[in-house]
């Protein structure tokens, strides 16, 4: 079936408006390692997808999934050792204080549960999020989806604060003083909740502000902001759905580079390499207090197939040293992009962590006005030349580079030289 017929069929079956990538969408039929193949056999270098974190259809993960599905797959009201082995192994990758877990099937569910826990434990309702974020699609979590609601929170019990950034900062202050400016916004939101008689429950942030556009966070911001949160009795929920599982290169988890240990960490996307596996980790006091009063059961969450897949993903991250690769290849890509920045004025800023990199395209370096139309052209042209990437950010002008972690220096060279050509042809 050709693209036109497929799109019509999608509209008829999924509804007009079901999101799809690229002006001329790609019909993918196969994946392997960092490669995707379309229906005509054309090969694409995947520079976008973090869900197949350890590579598309990794044989070790596929084998674990097949073996466990051929053995048994039941819910967690029966005893099974695999969930305990997996949670032990998963919590061991976190700070010592985060020793217990809930397993779910999506990042949304994990965030929904985290909000529910924070509200239950504190007795408050008020949640702070950033003004350009997305944490999931349920009704409660959508209240925080400022990226899709004109950069505003959608309900009285949520307040959006400006995300911290250094490229277009809120004020002329520099370094720690700039961190204070942004942290004061958190304090202001807490005070407003108080004035409005809304109890404060906590803050939900991605520790690297991925959906916001991977800003350079002013030094000390996270410590200062979370001090305000904790002084007011709130909890810090870190959403590691995008930043987790070795993506940042320097650490397994994004928060480990921020100097603050969260009270709850939510995870998803790369956790099952494409199989629906997500969850959260939290401290024992918090989990026990919640469990004591709330019956939480998730039919698919924590089943043996999920856990077998989760274990296999962790095996591959360790065995193939993917965190190291994320760090070194990520730096190689960043260096290459900075060289392209010297050559092509349209690149205003290059930033990111490990193999999660943003290249911001601007009209000029003084106004920093987003080169929105050009960014769209670059993404579509790169696709035509066999390279899949996307865009993020408030202005929709940041090239989003977030490949499966086995991404090699050769892959990086292909990305950089193609981008060089495409930018030259703009
Ligand atoms: N948190 C973040 C930071 C995300 O980017 C997303 C999805 N893009 C989610 C949560 C929601 O995850 P899911 O789609 O698995 O519900």
Short mmCIF file of C-alpha atoms and ligand atoms in Angstrom, two decimals:
data_model
loop_
_atom_site.label_atom_id
_atom_site.label_comp_id
_atom_site.label_asym_id
_atom_site.label_seq_id
_atom_site.Cartn_x
_atom_site.Cartn_y
_atom_site.Cartn_z
CA UNK A 1 0.00 0.00 0.00
CA UNK A 2 1.40 3.43 -0.91
CA UNK A 3 1.77 6.30 1.59
CA UNK A 4 -1.30 8.15 0.36
CA UNK A 5 -3.56 5.11 0.83
CA UNK A 6 -2.00 4.31 4.20
CA UNK A 7 -2.55 7.88 5.42
CA UNK A 8 -6.19 7.79 4.30
CA UNK A 9 -6.63 4.47 6.07
CA UNK A 10 -5.04 5.94 9.23
CA UNK A 11 -7.41 8.91 9.10
CA UNK A 12 -10.37 6.56 8.75
CA UNK A 13 -9.26 4.18 11.52
CA UNK A 14 -7.23 6.31 13.95
CA UNK A 15 -8.83 9.70 13.35
CA UNK A 16 -7.55 12.76 11.51
CA UNK A 17 -4.80 14.34 13.59
CA UNK A 18 -3.09 11.16 14.82
CA UNK A 19 0.48 12.50 14.81
CA UNK A 20 2.92 11.36 12.14
CA UNK A 21 6.51 12.39 11.44
CA UNK A 22 7.80 14.16 8.29
CA UNK A 23 6.05 15.90 5.39
CA UNK A 24 6.31 12.62 3.50
CA UNK A 25 6.03 9.96 6.27
CA UNK A 26 8.28 6.90 6.41
CA UNK A 27 6.77 3.43 6.18
CA UNK A 28 9.07 1.39 8.39
CA UNK A 29 8.99 -2.39 8.20
CA UNK A 30 12.21 -3.55 9.88
CA UNK A 31 14.84 -2.46 12.37
CA UNK A 32 18.27 -3.65 13.44
CA UNK A 33 20.86 -2.01 15.69
CA UNK A 34 20.87 1.71 14.75
CA UNK A 35 19.17 1.08 11.41
CA UNK A 36 15.60 1.22 10.18
CA UNK A 37 14.36 0.01 6.78
CA UNK A 38 11.32 1.20 4.87
CA UNK A 39 8.95 -0.81 2.73
CA UNK A 40 11.15 -0.24 -0.36
CA UNK A 41 14.27 -1.47 1.42
CA UNK A 42 15.75 2.01 1.90
CA UNK A 43 18.06 2.14 4.91
CA UNK A 44 17.82 4.94 7.50
CA UNK A 45 20.28 5.79 10.24
CA UNK A 46 18.17 6.20 13.37
CA UNK A 47 19.37 9.32 15.17
CA UNK A 48 16.10 9.87 16.99
CA UNK A 49 14.78 6.85 18.84
CA UNK A 50 15.68 6.33 22.49
CA UNK A 51 13.08 3.62 23.10
CA UNK A 52 15.20 0.98 21.31
CA UNK A 53 17.91 2.15 23.71
CA UNK A 54 20.20 -0.85 23.24
CA UNK A 55 19.50 -1.07 19.50
CA UNK A 56 16.50 -2.11 17.42
CA UNK A 57 15.48 -5.75 17.94
CA UNK A 58 18.57 -6.53 20.03
CA UNK A 59 18.93 -10.36 19.91
CA UNK A 60 19.57 -10.69 23.65
CA UNK A 61 16.38 -8.77 24.48
CA UNK A 62 14.34 -10.61 21.84
CA UNK A 63 15.55 -13.96 23.16
CA UNK A 64 14.69 -13.06 26.78
CA UNK A 65 11.22 -11.96 25.68
CA UNK A 66 10.62 -15.09 23.63
CA UNK A 67 11.86 -17.46 26.34
CA UNK A 68 9.80 -15.94 29.12
CA UNK A 69 6.64 -15.64 27.01
CA UNK A 70 7.01 -19.32 26.19
CA UNK A 71 7.32 -20.17 29.90
CA UNK A 72 4.75 -18.15 31.84
CA UNK A 73 3.32 -14.65 32.00
CA UNK A 74 1.03 -13.94 34.95
CA UNK A 75 0.34 -10.89 37.10
CA UNK A 76 2.04 -10.01 40.36
CA UNK A 77 -0.56 -11.44 42.73
CA UNK A 78 1.28 -14.72 42.30
CA UNK A 79 4.77 -15.07 43.65
CA UNK A 80 7.56 -14.92 41.08
CA UNK A 81 11.28 -14.42 41.66
CA UNK A 82 11.98 -12.48 38.50
CA UNK A 83 10.25 -9.29 39.68
CA UNK A 84 12.33 -9.35 42.86
CA UNK A 85 15.57 -9.94 40.96
CA UNK A 86 14.71 -7.15 38.56
CA UNK A 87 13.70 -4.62 41.22
CA UNK A 88 16.82 -5.46 43.21
CA UNK A 89 18.98 -4.89 40.17
CA UNK A 90 17.16 -1.75 39.10
CA UNK A 91 17.21 -0.10 42.53
CA UNK A 92 20.93 -0.94 42.80
CA UNK A 93 21.55 1.44 39.88
CA UNK A 94 19.92 4.27 41.91
CA UNK A 95 20.91 6.13 45.03
CA UNK A 96 20.76 3.93 48.16
CA UNK A 97 17.72 5.81 49.46
CA UNK A 98 15.61 4.72 46.46
CA UNK A 99 15.21 1.08 47.41
CA UNK A 100 11.66 0.15 46.36
CA UNK A 101 9.80 0.12 43.07
CA UNK A 102 6.43 -0.04 41.36
CA UNK A 103 6.32 -1.38 37.81
CA UNK A 104 3.85 -0.02 35.26
CA UNK A 105 3.36 -0.11 31.49
CA UNK A 106 3.93 3.50 30.43
CA UNK A 107 5.69 6.66 31.52
CA UNK A 108 2.30 8.31 31.91
CA UNK A 109 1.21 5.68 34.40
CA UNK A 110 4.46 6.03 36.33
CA UNK A 111 4.02 9.82 36.57
CA UNK A 112 0.35 9.46 37.45
CA UNK A 113 1.30 7.14 40.30
CA UNK A 114 4.10 9.47 41.43
CA UNK A 115 1.68 12.42 41.58
CA UNK A 116 -0.79 10.29 43.47
CA UNK A 117 1.89 9.25 45.96
CA UNK A 118 3.15 12.81 46.46
CA UNK A 119 -0.40 14.07 47.03
CA UNK A 120 -1.22 11.21 49.38
CA UNK A 121 1.96 11.55 51.45
CA UNK A 122 1.90 15.35 51.80
CA UNK A 123 -1.86 15.78 51.96
CA UNK A 124 -1.38 18.66 49.49
CA UNK A 125 -2.60 18.99 45.91
CA UNK A 126 -0.31 21.63 44.43
CA UNK A 127 2.32 20.49 41.92
CA UNK A 128 4.96 22.60 40.20
CA UNK A 129 6.19 21.75 36.70
CA UNK A 130 8.14 23.64 34.04
CA UNK A 131 6.51 25.91 31.49
CA UNK A 132 7.55 23.86 28.43
CA UNK A 133 7.17 20.25 29.38
CA UNK A 134 5.36 17.00 28.72
CA UNK A 135 5.07 14.12 31.15
CA UNK A 136 2.28 11.99 29.68
CA UNK A 137 -1.27 11.77 28.47
CA UNK A 138 -3.63 10.83 31.33
CA UNK A 139 -6.02 13.47 32.62
CA UNK A 140 -3.99 14.22 35.77
CA UNK A 141 -0.63 14.20 34.01
CA UNK A 142 -1.96 16.26 31.09
CA UNK A 143 -2.54 19.09 33.57
CA UNK A 144 1.26 19.44 33.45
CA UNK A 145 1.62 19.30 29.66
CA UNK A 146 2.53 22.98 29.32
CA UNK A 147 4.26 22.38 25.98
CA UNK A 148 0.84 21.65 24.46
CA UNK A 149 -1.19 24.16 26.48
CA UNK A 150 0.36 27.50 25.47
CA UNK A 151 3.15 27.10 28.05
CA UNK A 152 0.67 27.31 30.91
CA UNK A 153 -0.56 24.81 33.49
CA UNK A 154 -4.03 23.56 32.86
CA UNK A 155 -5.47 23.48 36.35
CA UNK A 156 -5.44 25.43 39.62
CA UNK A 157 -3.54 22.65 41.34
CA UNK A 158 -0.58 22.95 38.95
CA UNK A 159 1.78 25.90 38.55
CA UNK A 160 4.29 26.24 35.74
CA UNK A 161 7.65 27.93 36.41
CA UNK A 162 10.13 29.06 33.74
CA UNK A 163 12.57 26.25 32.99
CA UNK A 164 16.16 27.23 33.77
CA UNK A 165 18.28 28.13 30.79
CA UNK A 166 21.40 30.02 29.84
CA UNK A 167 20.91 30.67 26.09
CA UNK A 168 17.89 32.97 26.47
CA UNK A 169 18.09 33.62 30.23
CA UNK A 170 15.33 35.29 32.25
CA UNK A 171 17.74 38.00 33.40
CA UNK A 172 21.25 39.35 32.82
CA UNK A 173 22.46 37.65 35.98
CA UNK A 174 25.24 35.13 35.49
CA UNK A 175 26.19 31.81 37.08
CA UNK A 176 24.84 31.31 40.57
CA UNK A 177 22.96 34.60 40.53
CA UNK A 178 21.03 33.35 37.49
CA UNK A 179 20.31 30.09 39.34
CA UNK A 180 18.85 32.24 42.14
CA UNK A 181 16.61 34.09 39.69
CA UNK A 182 15.13 30.81 38.45
CA UNK A 183 14.95 29.21 41.90
CA UNK A 184 13.06 32.28 43.17
CA UNK A 185 10.37 31.44 40.60
CA UNK A 186 9.89 28.09 42.35
CA UNK A 187 9.63 29.84 45.71
CA UNK A 188 7.10 32.28 44.23
CA UNK A 189 4.93 29.41 42.97
CA UNK A 190 5.04 27.74 46.41
CA UNK A 191 4.00 31.03 48.06
CA UNK A 192 1.14 31.45 45.58
CA UNK A 193 -0.20 27.99 46.43
CA UNK A 194 -0.13 29.04 50.08
CA UNK A 195 -2.00 32.28 49.40
CA UNK A 196 -4.61 30.37 47.41
CA UNK A 197 -5.10 27.84 50.21
CA UNK A 198 -3.81 24.95 48.09
CA UNK A 199 -1.53 22.58 50.04
CA UNK A 200 1.84 21.95 48.37
CA UNK A 201 2.65 18.41 47.23
CA UNK A 202 5.86 18.81 45.25
CA UNK A 203 7.60 19.39 41.95
CA UNK A 204 7.89 17.21 38.85
CA UNK A 205 10.91 17.93 36.66
CA UNK A 206 12.93 16.10 34.05
CA UNK A 207 16.44 16.55 35.51
CA UNK A 208 17.87 17.52 32.09
CA UNK A 209 14.75 19.36 30.87
CA UNK A 210 14.69 17.25 27.73
CA UNK A 211 11.34 18.31 26.29
CA UNK A 212 12.18 21.93 27.08
CA UNK A 213 15.18 21.70 24.71
CA UNK A 214 18.09 20.43 26.85
CA UNK A 215 19.05 23.86 28.25
CA UNK A 216 22.34 24.54 29.98
CA UNK A 217 21.10 24.68 33.57
CA UNK A 218 22.65 27.52 35.63
CA UNK A 219 25.06 25.99 38.14
CA UNK A 220 23.41 25.22 41.47
CA UNK A 221 19.82 25.67 40.26
CA UNK A 222 18.58 22.19 41.13
CA UNK A 223 19.95 22.36 44.70
CA UNK A 224 18.44 25.80 45.26
CA UNK A 225 15.05 24.95 43.73
CA UNK A 226 14.75 21.66 45.62
CA UNK A 227 15.74 23.35 48.88
CA UNK A 228 12.67 25.59 48.48
CA UNK A 229 10.53 22.54 47.69
CA UNK A 230 11.75 20.59 50.71
CA UNK A 231 11.55 23.59 53.05
CA UNK A 232 7.87 23.77 52.12
CA UNK A 233 7.36 20.05 52.80
CA UNK A 234 7.06 19.06 49.13
CA UNK A 235 8.53 16.06 47.30
CA UNK A 236 10.87 16.12 44.29
CA UNK A 237 9.75 13.74 41.54
CA UNK A 238 12.35 13.29 38.80
CA UNK A 239 10.95 12.16 35.46
CA UNK A 240 13.72 10.02 33.93
CA UNK A 241 11.53 8.69 31.13
CA UNK A 242 13.86 10.34 28.63
CA UNK A 243 17.03 10.97 30.62
CA UNK A 244 17.47 7.54 32.20
CA UNK A 245 19.15 4.24 31.37
CA UNK A 246 22.64 5.60 30.56
CA UNK A 247 21.41 8.19 28.06
CA UNK A 248 23.39 11.05 29.62
CA UNK A 249 26.66 9.11 29.42
CA UNK A 250 28.22 10.42 32.61
CA UNK A 251 25.72 8.53 34.75
CA UNK A 252 22.98 5.94 34.58
CA UNK A 253 20.41 8.57 35.68
CA UNK A 254 20.10 12.25 34.83
CA UNK A 255 19.60 13.30 38.46
CA UNK A 256 23.01 11.84 39.39
CA UNK A 257 24.66 14.79 37.70
CA UNK A 258 22.48 17.40 39.41
CA UNK A 259 23.61 17.12 43.01
CA UNK A 260 20.09 16.38 44.29
CA UNK A 261 18.59 12.97 45.01
CA UNK A 262 14.86 12.92 44.21
CA UNK A 263 12.17 11.43 46.46
CA UNK A 264 10.62 9.57 43.53
CA UNK A 265 12.13 8.73 40.14
CA UNK A 266 9.88 7.72 37.25
CA UNK A 267 11.15 5.69 34.29
CA UNK A 268 9.81 4.36 30.99
CA UNK A 269 10.60 4.50 27.27
CA UNK A 270 14.05 2.77 27.07
CA UNK A 271 13.33 0.50 30.04
CA UNK A 272 11.95 -2.35 27.90
CA UNK A 273 13.64 -1.44 24.59
CA UNK A 274 10.17 -1.11 23.04
CA UNK A 275 8.31 -3.63 25.16
CA UNK A 276 5.88 -1.72 27.45
CA UNK A 277 7.78 -1.48 30.72
CA UNK A 278 7.89 1.55 33.01
CA UNK A 279 7.79 2.31 36.72
CA UNK A 280 9.10 4.32 39.60
CA UNK A 281 11.55 3.97 42.45
CA UNK A 282 11.16 5.67 45.81
CA UNK A 283 12.25 5.41 49.43
CA UNK A 284 10.97 2.66 51.73
CA UNK A 285 9.13 5.03 54.11
CA UNK A 286 7.23 6.60 51.26
CA UNK A 287 6.30 3.33 49.56
CA UNK A 288 5.30 1.62 52.79
CA UNK A 289 3.13 4.55 53.88
CA UNK A 290 1.38 4.54 50.50
CA UNK A 291 0.95 0.77 50.34
CA UNK A 292 -0.50 0.73 53.86
CA UNK A 293 -3.58 2.70 52.80
CA UNK A 294 -3.81 2.39 49.04
CA UNK A 295 -4.43 -0.83 47.15
CA UNK A 296 -2.37 -0.32 43.99
CA UNK A 297 -2.46 -3.13 41.47
CA UNK A 298 -1.43 -2.99 37.83
CA UNK A 299 -2.52 -6.00 35.76
CA UNK A 300 0.44 -6.00 33.37
CA UNK A 301 2.93 -4.10 35.51
CA UNK A 302 5.69 -6.30 36.88
CA UNK A 303 4.76 -9.45 34.98
CA UNK A 304 7.54 -11.96 34.30
CA UNK A 305 7.91 -11.06 30.62
CA UNK A 306 8.34 -7.37 31.51
CA UNK A 307 10.96 -8.28 34.09
CA UNK A 308 12.84 -10.65 31.77
CA UNK A 309 12.99 -7.92 29.15
CA UNK A 310 14.05 -5.31 31.72
CA UNK A 311 16.86 -7.59 32.92
CA UNK A 312 18.04 -8.18 29.36
CA UNK A 313 18.14 -4.42 28.70
CA UNK A 314 20.32 -3.92 31.78
CA UNK A 315 22.56 -6.83 30.65
CA UNK A 316 23.18 -5.16 27.31
CA UNK A 317 23.83 -1.72 28.81
CA UNK A 318 26.48 -3.32 31.03
CA UNK A 319 27.94 -5.89 28.62
CA UNK A 320 28.26 -3.51 25.70
CA UNK A 321 29.42 -0.60 27.90
CA UNK A 322 26.73 1.60 26.42
CA UNK A 323 27.04 4.29 29.09
CA UNK A 324 30.71 4.78 28.13
CA UNK A 325 29.73 4.86 24.48
CA UNK A 326 27.06 7.44 25.18
CA UNK A 327 29.65 9.63 26.85
CA UNK A 328 32.44 9.32 24.27
CA UNK A 329 30.38 9.20 21.09
CA UNK A 330 28.10 11.90 22.50
CA UNK A 331 31.11 14.17 23.00
CA UNK A 332 32.34 13.31 19.49
CA UNK A 333 28.97 14.35 18.01
CA UNK A 334 28.93 17.53 20.08
CA UNK A 335 32.47 18.44 18.98
CA UNK A 336 31.48 17.81 15.37
CA UNK A 337 28.36 19.97 15.72
CA UNK A 338 30.43 22.77 17.25
CA UNK A 339 32.72 22.63 14.20
CA UNK A 340 29.63 22.89 11.99
CA UNK A 341 28.52 25.85 14.13
CA UNK A 342 31.72 27.69 13.17
CA UNK A 343 30.92 27.01 9.52
CA UNK A 344 27.16 27.52 9.42
CA UNK A 345 25.77 30.66 11.07
CA UNK A 346 22.36 29.08 11.40
CA UNK A 347 23.57 26.92 14.31
CA UNK A 348 23.17 29.15 17.36
CA UNK A 349 23.90 26.72 20.16
CA UNK A 350 24.92 23.11 20.70
CA UNK A 351 24.22 21.44 24.03
CA UNK A 352 23.18 18.23 25.71
CA UNK A 353 24.40 15.24 27.67
CA UNK A 354 25.88 12.03 26.28
CA UNK A 355 23.92 10.86 23.26
CA UNK A 356 21.12 13.35 23.88
CA UNK A 357 22.05 16.49 22.01
CA UNK A 358 20.27 19.57 20.75
CA UNK A 359 21.47 21.89 18.00
CA UNK A 360 19.49 25.10 18.05
CA UNK A 361 18.92 26.75 14.67
CA UNK A 362 18.49 30.54 14.72
CA UNK A 363 18.01 33.38 12.24
CA UNK A 364 21.00 35.20 13.73
CA UNK A 365 23.19 35.00 16.80
CA UNK A 366 22.06 38.35 18.25
CA UNK A 367 18.26 38.15 18.11
CA UNK A 368 18.40 34.34 18.51
CA UNK A 369 15.09 34.19 16.71
CA UNK A 370 14.28 30.57 15.99
CA UNK A 371 14.86 29.40 12.41
CA UNK A 372 11.60 27.50 12.50
CA UNK A 373 10.91 26.94 8.84
CA UNK A 374 14.57 26.07 8.16
CA UNK A 375 14.57 23.54 11.01
CA UNK A 376 11.59 21.78 9.47
CA UNK A 377 13.35 21.74 6.10
CA UNK A 378 16.53 20.31 7.62
CA UNK A 379 14.65 17.51 9.37
CA UNK A 380 12.76 16.58 6.19
CA UNK A 381 15.85 16.83 3.98
CA UNK A 382 17.90 14.69 6.37
CA UNK A 383 15.17 12.07 6.17
CA UNK A 384 15.33 12.13 2.37
CA UNK A 385 19.07 11.47 2.71
CA UNK A 386 18.52 8.51 5.01
CA UNK A 387 18.92 10.09 8.44
CA UNK A 388 16.08 10.23 10.94
CA UNK A 389 16.03 13.03 13.47
CA UNK A 390 13.46 15.47 14.82
CA UNK A 391 12.96 18.84 16.55
CA UNK A 392 12.19 20.00 20.06
CA UNK A 393 11.92 23.15 22.10
CA UNK A 394 9.62 26.07 22.70
CA UNK A 395 10.40 27.47 19.23
CA UNK A 396 10.43 24.06 17.53
CA UNK A 397 13.89 24.90 16.18
CA UNK A 398 16.22 22.55 18.04
CA UNK A 399 17.45 19.52 16.14
CA UNK A 400 16.91 16.55 18.43
CA UNK A 401 19.71 14.01 18.31
CA UNK A 402 18.96 11.00 20.50
CA UNK A 403 19.95 7.73 18.77
CA UNK A 404 19.98 4.19 20.14
CA UNK A 405 23.02 3.95 22.42
CA UNK A 406 25.16 1.62 20.22
CA UNK A 407 25.58 4.64 17.89
CA UNK A 408 29.20 4.57 16.67
CA UNK A 409 31.72 7.18 15.53
CA UNK A 410 31.13 6.02 11.95
CA UNK A 411 27.41 6.65 12.43
CA UNK A 412 28.29 10.07 13.88
CA UNK A 413 30.45 10.88 10.83
CA UNK A 414 27.56 10.00 8.54
CA UNK A 415 25.23 12.25 10.55
CA UNK A 416 27.68 15.16 10.62
CA UNK A 417 28.69 15.08 6.96
CA UNK A 418 25.06 14.80 5.81
CA UNK A 419 24.04 17.67 8.08
CA UNK A 420 26.95 19.74 6.74
CA UNK A 421 25.65 19.20 3.18
CA UNK A 422 22.04 19.91 4.07
CA UNK A 423 22.92 23.14 5.92
CA UNK A 424 25.10 24.23 2.99
CA UNK A 425 22.14 23.73 0.65
CA UNK A 426 19.61 25.73 2.68
N1 LIG B 1 7.75 11.76 30.53
C1 LIG B 1 8.48 12.29 29.55
C2 LIG B 1 9.63 13.19 29.91
C3 LIG B 1 8.17 12.00 28.22
O1 LIG B 1 8.91 12.56 27.25
C4 LIG B 1 7.09 11.15 27.93
C5 LIG B 1 6.74 10.75 26.51
N2 LIG B 1 7.28 11.47 25.51
C6 LIG B 1 6.35 10.63 28.99
C7 LIG B 1 6.72 10.94 30.28
C8 LIG B 1 5.16 9.74 28.75
O2 LIG B 1 5.54 8.44 28.50
P1 LIG B 1 4.53 7.43 27.79
O3 LIG B 1 4.31 7.90 26.40
O4 LIG B 1 5.22 6.10 27.90
O5 LIG B 1 3.26 7.44 28.59
#
